[in-house]
mmCIF file of C-alpha atoms in Angstrom:
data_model
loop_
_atom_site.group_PDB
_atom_site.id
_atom_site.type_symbol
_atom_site.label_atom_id
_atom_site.label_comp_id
_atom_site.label_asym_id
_atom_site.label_seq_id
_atom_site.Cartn_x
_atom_site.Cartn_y
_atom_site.Cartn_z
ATOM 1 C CA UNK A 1 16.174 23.733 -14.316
ATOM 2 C CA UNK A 2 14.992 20.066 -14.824
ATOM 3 C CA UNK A 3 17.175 18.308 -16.961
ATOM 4 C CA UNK A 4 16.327 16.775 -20.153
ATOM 5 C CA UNK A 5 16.472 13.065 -19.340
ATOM 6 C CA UNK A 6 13.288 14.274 -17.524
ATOM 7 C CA UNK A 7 11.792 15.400 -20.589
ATOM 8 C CA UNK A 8 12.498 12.179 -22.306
ATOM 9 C CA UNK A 9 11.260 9.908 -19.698
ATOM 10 C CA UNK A 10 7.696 11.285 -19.591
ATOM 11 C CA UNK A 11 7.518 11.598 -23.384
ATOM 12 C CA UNK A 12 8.632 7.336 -23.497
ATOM 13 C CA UNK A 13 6.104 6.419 -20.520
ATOM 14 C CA UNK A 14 3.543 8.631 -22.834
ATOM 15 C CA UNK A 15 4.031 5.883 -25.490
ATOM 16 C CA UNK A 16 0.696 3.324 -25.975
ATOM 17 C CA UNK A 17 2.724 -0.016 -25.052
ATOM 18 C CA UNK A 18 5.616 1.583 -22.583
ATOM 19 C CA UNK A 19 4.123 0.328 -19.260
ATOM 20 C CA UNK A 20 6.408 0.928 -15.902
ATOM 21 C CA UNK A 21 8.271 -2.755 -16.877
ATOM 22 C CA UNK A 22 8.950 -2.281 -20.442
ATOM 23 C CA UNK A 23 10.366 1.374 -19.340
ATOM 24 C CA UNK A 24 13.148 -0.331 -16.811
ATOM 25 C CA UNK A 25 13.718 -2.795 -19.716
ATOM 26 C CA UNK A 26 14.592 -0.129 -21.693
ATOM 27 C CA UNK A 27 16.611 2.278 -19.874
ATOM 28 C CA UNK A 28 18.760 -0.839 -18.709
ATOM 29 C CA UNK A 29 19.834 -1.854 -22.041
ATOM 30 C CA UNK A 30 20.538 1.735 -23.599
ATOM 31 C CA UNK A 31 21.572 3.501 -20.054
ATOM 32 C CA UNK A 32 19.001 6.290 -20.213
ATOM 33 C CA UNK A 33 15.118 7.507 -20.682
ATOM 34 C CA UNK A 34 17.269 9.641 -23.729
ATOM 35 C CA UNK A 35 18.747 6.955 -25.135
ATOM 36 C CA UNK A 36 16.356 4.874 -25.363
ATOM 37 C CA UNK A 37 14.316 7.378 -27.081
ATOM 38 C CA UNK A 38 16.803 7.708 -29.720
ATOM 39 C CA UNK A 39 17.715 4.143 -29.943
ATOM 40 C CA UNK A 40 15.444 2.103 -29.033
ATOM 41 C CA UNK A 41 13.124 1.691 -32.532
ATOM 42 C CA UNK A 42 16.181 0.941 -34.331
ATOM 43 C CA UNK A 43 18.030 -1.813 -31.686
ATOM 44 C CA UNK A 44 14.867 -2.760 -29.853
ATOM 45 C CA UNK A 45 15.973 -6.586 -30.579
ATOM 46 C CA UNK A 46 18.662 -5.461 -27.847
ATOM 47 C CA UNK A 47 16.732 -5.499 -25.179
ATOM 48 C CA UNK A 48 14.905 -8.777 -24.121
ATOM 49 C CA UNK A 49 11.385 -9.096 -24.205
ATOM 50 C CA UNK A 50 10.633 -6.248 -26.492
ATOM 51 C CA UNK A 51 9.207 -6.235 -30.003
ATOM 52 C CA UNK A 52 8.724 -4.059 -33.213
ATOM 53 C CA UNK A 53 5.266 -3.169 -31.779
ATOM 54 C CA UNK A 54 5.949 -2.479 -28.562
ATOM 55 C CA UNK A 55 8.516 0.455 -29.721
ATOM 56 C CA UNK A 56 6.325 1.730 -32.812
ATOM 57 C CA UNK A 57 5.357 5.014 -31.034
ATOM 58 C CA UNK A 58 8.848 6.019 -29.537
ATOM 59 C CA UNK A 59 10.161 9.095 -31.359
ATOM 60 C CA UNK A 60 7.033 10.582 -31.607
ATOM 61 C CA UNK A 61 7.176 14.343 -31.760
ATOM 62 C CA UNK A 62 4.318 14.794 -30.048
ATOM 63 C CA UNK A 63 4.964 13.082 -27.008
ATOM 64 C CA UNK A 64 7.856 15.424 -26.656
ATOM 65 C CA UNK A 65 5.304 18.326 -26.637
ATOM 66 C CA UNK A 66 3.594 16.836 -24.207
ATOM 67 C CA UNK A 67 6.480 16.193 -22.102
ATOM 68 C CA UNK A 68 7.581 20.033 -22.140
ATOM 69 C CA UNK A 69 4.479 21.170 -21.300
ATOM 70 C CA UNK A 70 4.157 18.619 -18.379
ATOM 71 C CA UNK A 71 7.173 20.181 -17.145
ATOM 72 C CA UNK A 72 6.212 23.581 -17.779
ATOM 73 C CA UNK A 73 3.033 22.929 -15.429
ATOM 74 C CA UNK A 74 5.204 20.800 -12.631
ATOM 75 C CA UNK A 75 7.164 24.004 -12.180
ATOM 76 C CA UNK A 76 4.465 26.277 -12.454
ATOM 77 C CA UNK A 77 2.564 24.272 -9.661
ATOM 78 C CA UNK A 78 5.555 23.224 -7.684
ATOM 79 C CA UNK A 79 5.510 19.361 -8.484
ATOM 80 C CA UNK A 80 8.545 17.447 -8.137
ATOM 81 C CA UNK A 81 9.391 15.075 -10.822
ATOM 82 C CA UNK A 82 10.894 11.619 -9.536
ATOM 83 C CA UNK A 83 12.295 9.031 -11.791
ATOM 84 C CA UNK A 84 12.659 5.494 -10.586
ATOM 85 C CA UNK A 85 16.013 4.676 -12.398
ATOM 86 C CA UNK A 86 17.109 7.903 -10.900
ATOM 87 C CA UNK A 87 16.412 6.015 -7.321
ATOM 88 C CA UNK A 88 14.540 8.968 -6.569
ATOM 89 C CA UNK A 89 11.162 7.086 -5.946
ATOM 90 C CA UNK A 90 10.616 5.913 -1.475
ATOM 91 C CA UNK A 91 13.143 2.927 -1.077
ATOM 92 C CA UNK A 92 10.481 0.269 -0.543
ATOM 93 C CA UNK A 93 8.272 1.402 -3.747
ATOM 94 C CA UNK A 94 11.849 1.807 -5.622
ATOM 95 C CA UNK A 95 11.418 -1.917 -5.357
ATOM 96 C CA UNK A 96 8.811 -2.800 -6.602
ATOM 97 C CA UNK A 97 9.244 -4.516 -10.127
ATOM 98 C CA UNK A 98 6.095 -2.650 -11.656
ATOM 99 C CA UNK A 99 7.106 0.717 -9.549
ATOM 100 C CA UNK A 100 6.082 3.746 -11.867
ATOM 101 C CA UNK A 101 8.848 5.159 -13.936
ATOM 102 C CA UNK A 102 7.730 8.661 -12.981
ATOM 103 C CA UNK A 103 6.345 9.503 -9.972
ATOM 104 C CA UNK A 104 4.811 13.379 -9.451
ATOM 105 C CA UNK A 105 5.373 14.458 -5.825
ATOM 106 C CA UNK A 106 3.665 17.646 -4.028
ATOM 107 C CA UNK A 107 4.751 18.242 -0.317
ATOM 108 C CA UNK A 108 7.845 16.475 1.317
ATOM 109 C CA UNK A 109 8.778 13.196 2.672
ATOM 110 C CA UNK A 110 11.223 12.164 5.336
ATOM 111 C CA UNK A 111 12.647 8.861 3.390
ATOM 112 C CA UNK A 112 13.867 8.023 7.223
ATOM 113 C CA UNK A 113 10.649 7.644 9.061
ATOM 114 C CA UNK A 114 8.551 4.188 8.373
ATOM 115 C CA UNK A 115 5.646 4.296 6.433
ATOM 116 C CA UNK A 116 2.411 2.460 7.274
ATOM 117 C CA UNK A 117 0.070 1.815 5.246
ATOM 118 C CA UNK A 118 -3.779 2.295 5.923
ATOM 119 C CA UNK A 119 -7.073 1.932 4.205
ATOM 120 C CA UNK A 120 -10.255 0.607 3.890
ATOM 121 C CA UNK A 121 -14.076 1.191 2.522
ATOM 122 C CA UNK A 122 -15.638 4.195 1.805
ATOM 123 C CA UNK A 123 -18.861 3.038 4.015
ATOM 124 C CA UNK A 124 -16.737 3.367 7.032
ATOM 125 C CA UNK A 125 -18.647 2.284 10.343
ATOM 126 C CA UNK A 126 -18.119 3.384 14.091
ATOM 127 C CA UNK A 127 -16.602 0.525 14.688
ATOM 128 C CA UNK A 128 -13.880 1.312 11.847
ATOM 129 C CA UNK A 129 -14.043 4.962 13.057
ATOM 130 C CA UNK A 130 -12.943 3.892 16.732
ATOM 131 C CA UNK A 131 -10.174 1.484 15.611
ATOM 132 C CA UNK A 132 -8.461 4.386 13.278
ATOM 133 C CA UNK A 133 -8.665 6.757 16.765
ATOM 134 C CA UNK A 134 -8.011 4.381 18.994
ATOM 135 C CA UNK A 135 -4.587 3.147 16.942
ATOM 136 C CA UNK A 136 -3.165 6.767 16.507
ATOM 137 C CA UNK A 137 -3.923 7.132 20.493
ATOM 138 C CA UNK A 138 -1.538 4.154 20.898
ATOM 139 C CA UNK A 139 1.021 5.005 17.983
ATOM 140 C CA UNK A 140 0.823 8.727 19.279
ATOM 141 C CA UNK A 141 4.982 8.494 21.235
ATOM 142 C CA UNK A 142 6.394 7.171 17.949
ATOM 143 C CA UNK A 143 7.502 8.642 14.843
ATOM 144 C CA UNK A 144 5.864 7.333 11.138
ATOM 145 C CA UNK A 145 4.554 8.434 8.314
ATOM 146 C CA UNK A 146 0.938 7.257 7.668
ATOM 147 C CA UNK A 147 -0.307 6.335 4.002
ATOM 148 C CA UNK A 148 -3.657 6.517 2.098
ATOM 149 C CA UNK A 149 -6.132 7.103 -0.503
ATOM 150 C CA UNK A 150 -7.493 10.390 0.003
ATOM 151 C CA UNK A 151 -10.825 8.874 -0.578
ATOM 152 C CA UNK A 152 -13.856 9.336 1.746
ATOM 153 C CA UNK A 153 -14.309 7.134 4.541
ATOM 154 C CA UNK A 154 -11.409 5.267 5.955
ATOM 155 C CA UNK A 155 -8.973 7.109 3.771
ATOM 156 C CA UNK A 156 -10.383 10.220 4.791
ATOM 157 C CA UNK A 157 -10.187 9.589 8.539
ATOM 158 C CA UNK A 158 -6.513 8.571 9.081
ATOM 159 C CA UNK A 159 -5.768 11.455 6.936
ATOM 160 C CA UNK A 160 -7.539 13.407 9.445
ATOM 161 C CA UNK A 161 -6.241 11.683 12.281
ATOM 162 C CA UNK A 162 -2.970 12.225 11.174
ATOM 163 C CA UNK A 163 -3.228 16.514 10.791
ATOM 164 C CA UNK A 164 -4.450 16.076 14.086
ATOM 165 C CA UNK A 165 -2.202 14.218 15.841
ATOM 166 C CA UNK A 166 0.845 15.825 13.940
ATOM 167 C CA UNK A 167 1.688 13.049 12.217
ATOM 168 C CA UNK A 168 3.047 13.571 8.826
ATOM 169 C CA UNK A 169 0.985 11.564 6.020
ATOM 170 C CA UNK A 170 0.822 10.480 2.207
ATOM 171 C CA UNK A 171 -2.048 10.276 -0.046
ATOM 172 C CA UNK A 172 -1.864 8.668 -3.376
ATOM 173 C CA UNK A 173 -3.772 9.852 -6.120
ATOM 174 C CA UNK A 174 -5.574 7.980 -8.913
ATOM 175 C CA UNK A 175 -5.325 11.217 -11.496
ATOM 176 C CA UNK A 176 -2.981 14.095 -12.262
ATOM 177 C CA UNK A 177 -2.946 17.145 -10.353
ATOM 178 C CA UNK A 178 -4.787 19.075 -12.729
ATOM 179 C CA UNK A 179 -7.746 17.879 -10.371
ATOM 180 C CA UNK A 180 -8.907 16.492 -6.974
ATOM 181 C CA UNK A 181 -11.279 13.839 -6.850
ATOM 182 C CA UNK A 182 -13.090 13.655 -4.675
ATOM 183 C CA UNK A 183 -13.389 17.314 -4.439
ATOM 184 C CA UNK A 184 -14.810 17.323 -1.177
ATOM 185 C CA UNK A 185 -11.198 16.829 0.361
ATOM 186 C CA UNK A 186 -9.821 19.440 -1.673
ATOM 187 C CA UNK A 187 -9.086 21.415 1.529
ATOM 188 C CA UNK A 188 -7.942 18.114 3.341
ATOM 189 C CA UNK A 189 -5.277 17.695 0.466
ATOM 190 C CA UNK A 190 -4.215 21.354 1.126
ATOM 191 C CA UNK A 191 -3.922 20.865 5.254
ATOM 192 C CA UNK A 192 -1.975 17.884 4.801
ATOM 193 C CA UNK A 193 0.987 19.893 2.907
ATOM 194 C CA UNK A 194 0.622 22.187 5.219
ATOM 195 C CA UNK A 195 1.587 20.336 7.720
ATOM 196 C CA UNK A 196 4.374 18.605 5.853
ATOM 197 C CA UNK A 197 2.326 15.760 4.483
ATOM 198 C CA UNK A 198 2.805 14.682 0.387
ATOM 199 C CA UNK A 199 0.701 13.850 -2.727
ATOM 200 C CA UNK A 200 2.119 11.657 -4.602
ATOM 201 C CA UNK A 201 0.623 9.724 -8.151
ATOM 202 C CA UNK A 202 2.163 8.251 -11.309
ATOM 203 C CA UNK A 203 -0.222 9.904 -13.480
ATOM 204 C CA UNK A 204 0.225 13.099 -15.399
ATOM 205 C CA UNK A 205 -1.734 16.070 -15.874
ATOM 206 C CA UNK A 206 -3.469 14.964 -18.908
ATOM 207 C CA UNK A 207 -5.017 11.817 -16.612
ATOM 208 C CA UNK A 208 -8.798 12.140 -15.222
ATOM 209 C CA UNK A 209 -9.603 9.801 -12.142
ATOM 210 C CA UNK A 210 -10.760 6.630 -14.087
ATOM 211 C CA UNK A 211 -12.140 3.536 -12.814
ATOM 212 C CA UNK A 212 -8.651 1.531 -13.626
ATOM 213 C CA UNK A 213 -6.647 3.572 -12.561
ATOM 214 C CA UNK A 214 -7.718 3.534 -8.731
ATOM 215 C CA UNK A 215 -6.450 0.045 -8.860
ATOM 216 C CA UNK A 216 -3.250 0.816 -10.052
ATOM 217 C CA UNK A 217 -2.825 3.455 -7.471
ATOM 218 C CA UNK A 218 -3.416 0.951 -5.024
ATOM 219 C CA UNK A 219 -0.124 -0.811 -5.625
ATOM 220 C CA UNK A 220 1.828 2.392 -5.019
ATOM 221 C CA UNK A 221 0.325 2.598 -1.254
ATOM 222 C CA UNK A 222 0.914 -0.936 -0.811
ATOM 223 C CA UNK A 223 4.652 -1.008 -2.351
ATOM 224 C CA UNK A 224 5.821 2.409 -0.477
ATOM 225 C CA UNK A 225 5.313 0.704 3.327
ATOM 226 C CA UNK A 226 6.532 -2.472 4.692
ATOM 227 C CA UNK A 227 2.926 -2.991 6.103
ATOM 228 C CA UNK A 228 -0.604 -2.301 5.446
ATOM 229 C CA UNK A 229 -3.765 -2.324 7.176
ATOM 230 C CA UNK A 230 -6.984 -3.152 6.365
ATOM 231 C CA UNK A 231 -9.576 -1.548 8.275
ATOM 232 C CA UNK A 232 -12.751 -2.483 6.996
ATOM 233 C CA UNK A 233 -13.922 -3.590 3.588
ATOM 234 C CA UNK A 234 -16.494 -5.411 1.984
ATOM 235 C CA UNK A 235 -15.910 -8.843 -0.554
ATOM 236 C CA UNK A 236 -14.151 -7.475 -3.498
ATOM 237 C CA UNK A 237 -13.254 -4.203 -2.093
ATOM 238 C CA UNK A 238 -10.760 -2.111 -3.448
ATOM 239 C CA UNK A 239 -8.897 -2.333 0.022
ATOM 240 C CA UNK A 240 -8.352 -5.880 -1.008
ATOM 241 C CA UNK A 241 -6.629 -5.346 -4.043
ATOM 242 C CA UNK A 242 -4.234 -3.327 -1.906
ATOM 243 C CA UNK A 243 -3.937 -6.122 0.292
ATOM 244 C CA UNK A 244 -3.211 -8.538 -2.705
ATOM 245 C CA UNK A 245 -0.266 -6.178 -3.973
ATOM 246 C CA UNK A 246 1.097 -5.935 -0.691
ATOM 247 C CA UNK A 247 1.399 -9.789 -0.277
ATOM 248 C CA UNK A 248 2.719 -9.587 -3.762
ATOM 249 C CA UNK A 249 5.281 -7.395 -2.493
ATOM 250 C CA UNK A 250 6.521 -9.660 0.036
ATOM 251 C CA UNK A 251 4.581 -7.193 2.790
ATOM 252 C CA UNK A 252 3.227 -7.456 5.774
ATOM 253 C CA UNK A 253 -1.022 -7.253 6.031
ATOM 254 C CA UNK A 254 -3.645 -6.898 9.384
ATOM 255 C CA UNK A 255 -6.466 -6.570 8.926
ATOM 256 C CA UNK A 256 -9.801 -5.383 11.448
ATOM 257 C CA UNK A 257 -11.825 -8.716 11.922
ATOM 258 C CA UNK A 258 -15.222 -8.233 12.794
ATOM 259 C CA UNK A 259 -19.006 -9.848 12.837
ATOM 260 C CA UNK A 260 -19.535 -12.081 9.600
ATOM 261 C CA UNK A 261 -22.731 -10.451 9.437
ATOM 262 C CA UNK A 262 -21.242 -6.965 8.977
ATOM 263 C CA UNK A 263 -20.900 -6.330 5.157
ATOM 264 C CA UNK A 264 -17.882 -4.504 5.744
ATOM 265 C CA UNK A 265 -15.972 -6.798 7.710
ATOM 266 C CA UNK A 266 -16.587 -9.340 5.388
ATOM 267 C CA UNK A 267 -13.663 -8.896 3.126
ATOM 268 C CA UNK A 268 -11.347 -8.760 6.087
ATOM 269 C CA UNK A 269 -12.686 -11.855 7.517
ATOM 270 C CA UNK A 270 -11.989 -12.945 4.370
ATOM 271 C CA UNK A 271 -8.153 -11.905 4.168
ATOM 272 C CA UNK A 272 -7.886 -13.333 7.400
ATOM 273 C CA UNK A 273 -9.074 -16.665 6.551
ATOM 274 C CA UNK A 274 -7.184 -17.223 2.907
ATOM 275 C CA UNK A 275 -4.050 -16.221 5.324
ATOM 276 C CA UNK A 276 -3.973 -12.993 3.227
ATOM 277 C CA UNK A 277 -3.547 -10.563 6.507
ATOM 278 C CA UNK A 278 -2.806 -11.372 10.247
ATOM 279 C CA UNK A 279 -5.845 -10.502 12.723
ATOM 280 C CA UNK A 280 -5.637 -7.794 14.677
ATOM 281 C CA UNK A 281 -6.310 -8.885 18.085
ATOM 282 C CA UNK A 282 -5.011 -5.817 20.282
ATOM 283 C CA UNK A 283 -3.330 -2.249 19.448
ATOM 284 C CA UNK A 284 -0.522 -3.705 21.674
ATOM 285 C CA UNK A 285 0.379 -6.483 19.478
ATOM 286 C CA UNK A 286 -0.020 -4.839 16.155
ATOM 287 C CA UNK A 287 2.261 -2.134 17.582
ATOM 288 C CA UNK A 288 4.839 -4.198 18.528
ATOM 289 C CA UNK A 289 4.414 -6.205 15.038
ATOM 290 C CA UNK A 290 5.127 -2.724 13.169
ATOM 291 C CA UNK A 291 8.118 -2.647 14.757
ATOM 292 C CA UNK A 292 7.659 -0.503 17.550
ATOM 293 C CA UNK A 293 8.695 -1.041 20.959
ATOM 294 C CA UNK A 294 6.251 0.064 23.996
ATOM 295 C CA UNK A 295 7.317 1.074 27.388
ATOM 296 C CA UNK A 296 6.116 -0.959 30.572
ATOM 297 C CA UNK A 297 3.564 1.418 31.050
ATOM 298 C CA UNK A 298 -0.239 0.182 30.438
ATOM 299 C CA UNK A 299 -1.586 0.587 26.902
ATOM 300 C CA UNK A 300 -5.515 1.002 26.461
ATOM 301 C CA UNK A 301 -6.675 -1.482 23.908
ATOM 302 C CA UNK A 302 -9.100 -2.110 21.391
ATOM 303 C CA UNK A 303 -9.186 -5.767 22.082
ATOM 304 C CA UNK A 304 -7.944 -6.140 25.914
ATOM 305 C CA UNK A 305 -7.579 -9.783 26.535
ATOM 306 C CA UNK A 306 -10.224 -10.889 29.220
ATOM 307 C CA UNK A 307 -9.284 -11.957 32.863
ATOM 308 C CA UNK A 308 -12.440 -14.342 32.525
ATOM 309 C CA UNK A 309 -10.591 -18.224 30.815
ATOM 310 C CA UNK A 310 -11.461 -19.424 27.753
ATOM 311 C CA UNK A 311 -13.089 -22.328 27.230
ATOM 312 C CA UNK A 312 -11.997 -24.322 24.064
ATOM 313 C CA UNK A 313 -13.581 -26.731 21.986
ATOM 314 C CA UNK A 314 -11.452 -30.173 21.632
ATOM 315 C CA UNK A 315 -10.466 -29.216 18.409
ATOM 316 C CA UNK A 316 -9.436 -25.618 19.348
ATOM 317 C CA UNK A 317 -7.336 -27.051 22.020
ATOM 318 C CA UNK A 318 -5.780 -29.615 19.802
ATOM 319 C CA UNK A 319 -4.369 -26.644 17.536
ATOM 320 C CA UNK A 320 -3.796 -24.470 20.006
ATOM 321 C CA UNK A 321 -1.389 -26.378 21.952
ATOM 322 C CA UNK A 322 -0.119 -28.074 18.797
ATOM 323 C CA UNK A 323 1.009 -24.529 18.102
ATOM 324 C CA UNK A 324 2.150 -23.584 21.518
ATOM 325 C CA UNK A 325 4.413 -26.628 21.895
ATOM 326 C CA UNK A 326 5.733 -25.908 18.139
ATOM 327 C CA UNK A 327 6.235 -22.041 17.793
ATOM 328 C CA UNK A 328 6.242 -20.464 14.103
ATOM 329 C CA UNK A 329 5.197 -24.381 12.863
ATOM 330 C CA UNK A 330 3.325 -24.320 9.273
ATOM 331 C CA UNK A 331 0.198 -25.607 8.180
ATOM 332 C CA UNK A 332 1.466 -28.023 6.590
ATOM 333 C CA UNK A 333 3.443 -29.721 9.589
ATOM 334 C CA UNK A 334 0.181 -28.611 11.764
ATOM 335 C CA UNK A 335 -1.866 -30.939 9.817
ATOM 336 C CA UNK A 336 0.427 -33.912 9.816
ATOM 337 C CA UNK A 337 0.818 -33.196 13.842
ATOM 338 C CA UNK A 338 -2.710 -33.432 14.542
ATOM 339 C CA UNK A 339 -3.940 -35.354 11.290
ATOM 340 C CA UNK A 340 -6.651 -33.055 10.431
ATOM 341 C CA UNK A 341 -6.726 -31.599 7.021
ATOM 342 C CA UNK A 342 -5.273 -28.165 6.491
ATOM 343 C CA UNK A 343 -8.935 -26.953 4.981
ATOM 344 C CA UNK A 344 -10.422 -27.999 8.129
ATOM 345 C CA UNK A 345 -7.754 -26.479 10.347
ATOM 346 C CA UNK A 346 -7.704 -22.930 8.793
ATOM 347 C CA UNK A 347 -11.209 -22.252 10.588
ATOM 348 C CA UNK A 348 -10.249 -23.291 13.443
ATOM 349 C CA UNK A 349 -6.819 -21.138 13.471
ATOM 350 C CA UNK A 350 -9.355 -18.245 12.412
ATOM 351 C CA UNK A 351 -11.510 -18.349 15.526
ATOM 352 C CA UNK A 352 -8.214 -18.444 17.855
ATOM 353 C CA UNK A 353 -6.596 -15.904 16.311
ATOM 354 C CA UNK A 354 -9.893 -13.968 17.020
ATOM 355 C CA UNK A 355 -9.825 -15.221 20.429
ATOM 356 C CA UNK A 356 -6.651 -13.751 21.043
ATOM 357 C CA UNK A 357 -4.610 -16.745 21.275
ATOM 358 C CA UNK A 358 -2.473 -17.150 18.541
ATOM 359 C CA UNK A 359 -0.956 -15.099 15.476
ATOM 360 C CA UNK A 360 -0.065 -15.883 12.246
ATOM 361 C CA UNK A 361 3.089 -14.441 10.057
ATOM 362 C CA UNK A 362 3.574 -14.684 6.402
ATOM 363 C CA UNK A 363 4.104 -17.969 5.003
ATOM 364 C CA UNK A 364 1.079 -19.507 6.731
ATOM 365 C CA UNK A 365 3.481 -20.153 10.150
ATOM 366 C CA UNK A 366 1.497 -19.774 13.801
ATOM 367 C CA UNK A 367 2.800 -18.996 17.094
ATOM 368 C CA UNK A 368 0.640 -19.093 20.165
ATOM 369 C CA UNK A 369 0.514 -15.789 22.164
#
């Protein structure tokens, strides 16, 4: 039997201006989703930040319907009801500042295994289908939990990969689980709790997949893994939304660099160069960058460094051994090294992280490989 502080936090996230924040303000100051609905329109000057308006709609009757039937259907259909305050949500999403107050779950998850995070366009090319095989080939003697979308394309593929390779993965949602959208992995959703996968989304049964709230479910697959990658994705993808959460988050991002003339490479070219993601340069190094350890033995890669030298430009040489003689130096101190303007530089540490011969880390700091 779910208790009632369940019922009472779905019926006060139901209220028009009770966002994910405003909830946590909330159940802070009064202790609980149930006191807050009781209190809160009478002593909302209590709790900082809050206003007449924002609390007009708690104690509405018929957002406690609504919450009993929600219930009613989450046991009905075997959905598990997590509340954040609760510190029932995934550890990393838990915090999050704008983490959903309620999160639905279907399936299980093993809160010990690392999550990563991966996603990218819909348009997926063969070049984005070979990196998403050839990663799980090289990930395949460790133990993770993979993340996604359940969209089509990328999405779609590492959720594939995943059944197949009997690793155990997410996929977020952007609607209730009245529905699946798209309906054409309606099955896929099905295999993957089968095979002890999850679906997971903040929104209730009463929500339809909207345009907005894709968006907002990107934050969830960013916040719930200490990394994401970004396969392929065009300017102004959704991908890099997820990206931009994920740096909001204080996460790691990689992301697939490829041609400038490929549409969707483009926005990953372009999270590489705004120092929004770290290239990917082999399967190796983004391995060991997740955090997992490889044997001696050989590792095929997507990216193998070549035996044949590299000839550099005077400039590329400059930075590169700049950064070689200075390991995890800024750009800032880079540009007063070699007195070159940082705009100037950030091309240049673009084509040598693409050449394989340095990597960057958060906080715009390089290290020569």
């Amino acid at each position: 039997m779910i208790s009632e502080e369940y019922l009472y936090a779905i019926a006060l996230r139901e209220c028009s201006l009770i966002g994910d924040i405003n909830f946590q303000k909330l159940v802070r100051t009064f202790g609980s989703a149930e006191e807050a609905w009781k209190k809160a329109k009478k002593d909302y000057s209590k709790t900082e930040g809050i206003g007449r308006k924002t609390v007009s709609d708690i104690g509405n009757e018929e957002y406690l319907k609504f919450a009993e039937k929600e219930i009613k259907f989450c046991e009905k259909n075997n959905i598990l009801i997590k509340l954040r305050h609760f510190n029932e949500l995934p550890h990393l999403l838990n915090e999050c500042d704008d983490a959903p107050a309620v999160l639905y779950q279907k399936g299980t998850i093993e809160n010990s295994l690392q999550k990563i995070s991966i996603v990218g366009t819909r348009n997926m090319t063969s070049y984005g289908r070979q990196f998403i095989g050839e990663f799980f080939e090289t990930m395949k003697p460790y133990k993770y939990i993979s993340v996604s979308g359940l969209a089509l394309g990328v999405d779609k593929e590492v959720h594939e990969q995943s059944i197949q390779r009997k690793v155990p993965t997410i996929a977020v949602l952007a609607h209730g689980f009245h529905t699946l959208y798209p309906s054409k992995n309606k099955k896929l959703s099905e295999k993957i709790l089968e095979e002890g996968g999850a679906l997971l989304t903040e929104f209730n049964s009463s929500r339809k997949p909207d345009r907005e709230n894709f968006i907002q479910r990107n934050r969830i697959i960013a916040g719930i893994s200490p990394s994401t990658i970004v396969v392929e994705t065009g300017f102004g993808g959704g991908s890099v939304s997820t990206a931009t959460f994920a740096n909001e988050y204080n996460r790691e991002v990689y992301a697939l660099p490829g041609k400038i003339t490929d549409p969707y490479s483009q926005g990953c070219n372009q999270l590489i160069f705004q120092n929004k993601a770290s290239a990917i340069s082999t399967l190796k190094d983004l391995a060991d960058s997740l955090g997992f350890s490889h044997s001696k033995e050989k590792v095929a890669e997507l990216f193998p460094r070549s035996e044949i030298t590299i000839q550099l430009t005077d400039n590329q040489e400059s930075v590169y051994q700049t950064i070689k003689a200075h390991p995890q130096v800024s750009l800032d101190d880079l540009a007063q090294m070699i007195s070159m303007a940082s705009y100037k530089i950030l091309p240049i540490i673009l084509e040598l992280e693409l050449l394989g011969k340095i990597k960057s880390f958060s906080g715009r700091q390089f290290t020569a490989i």
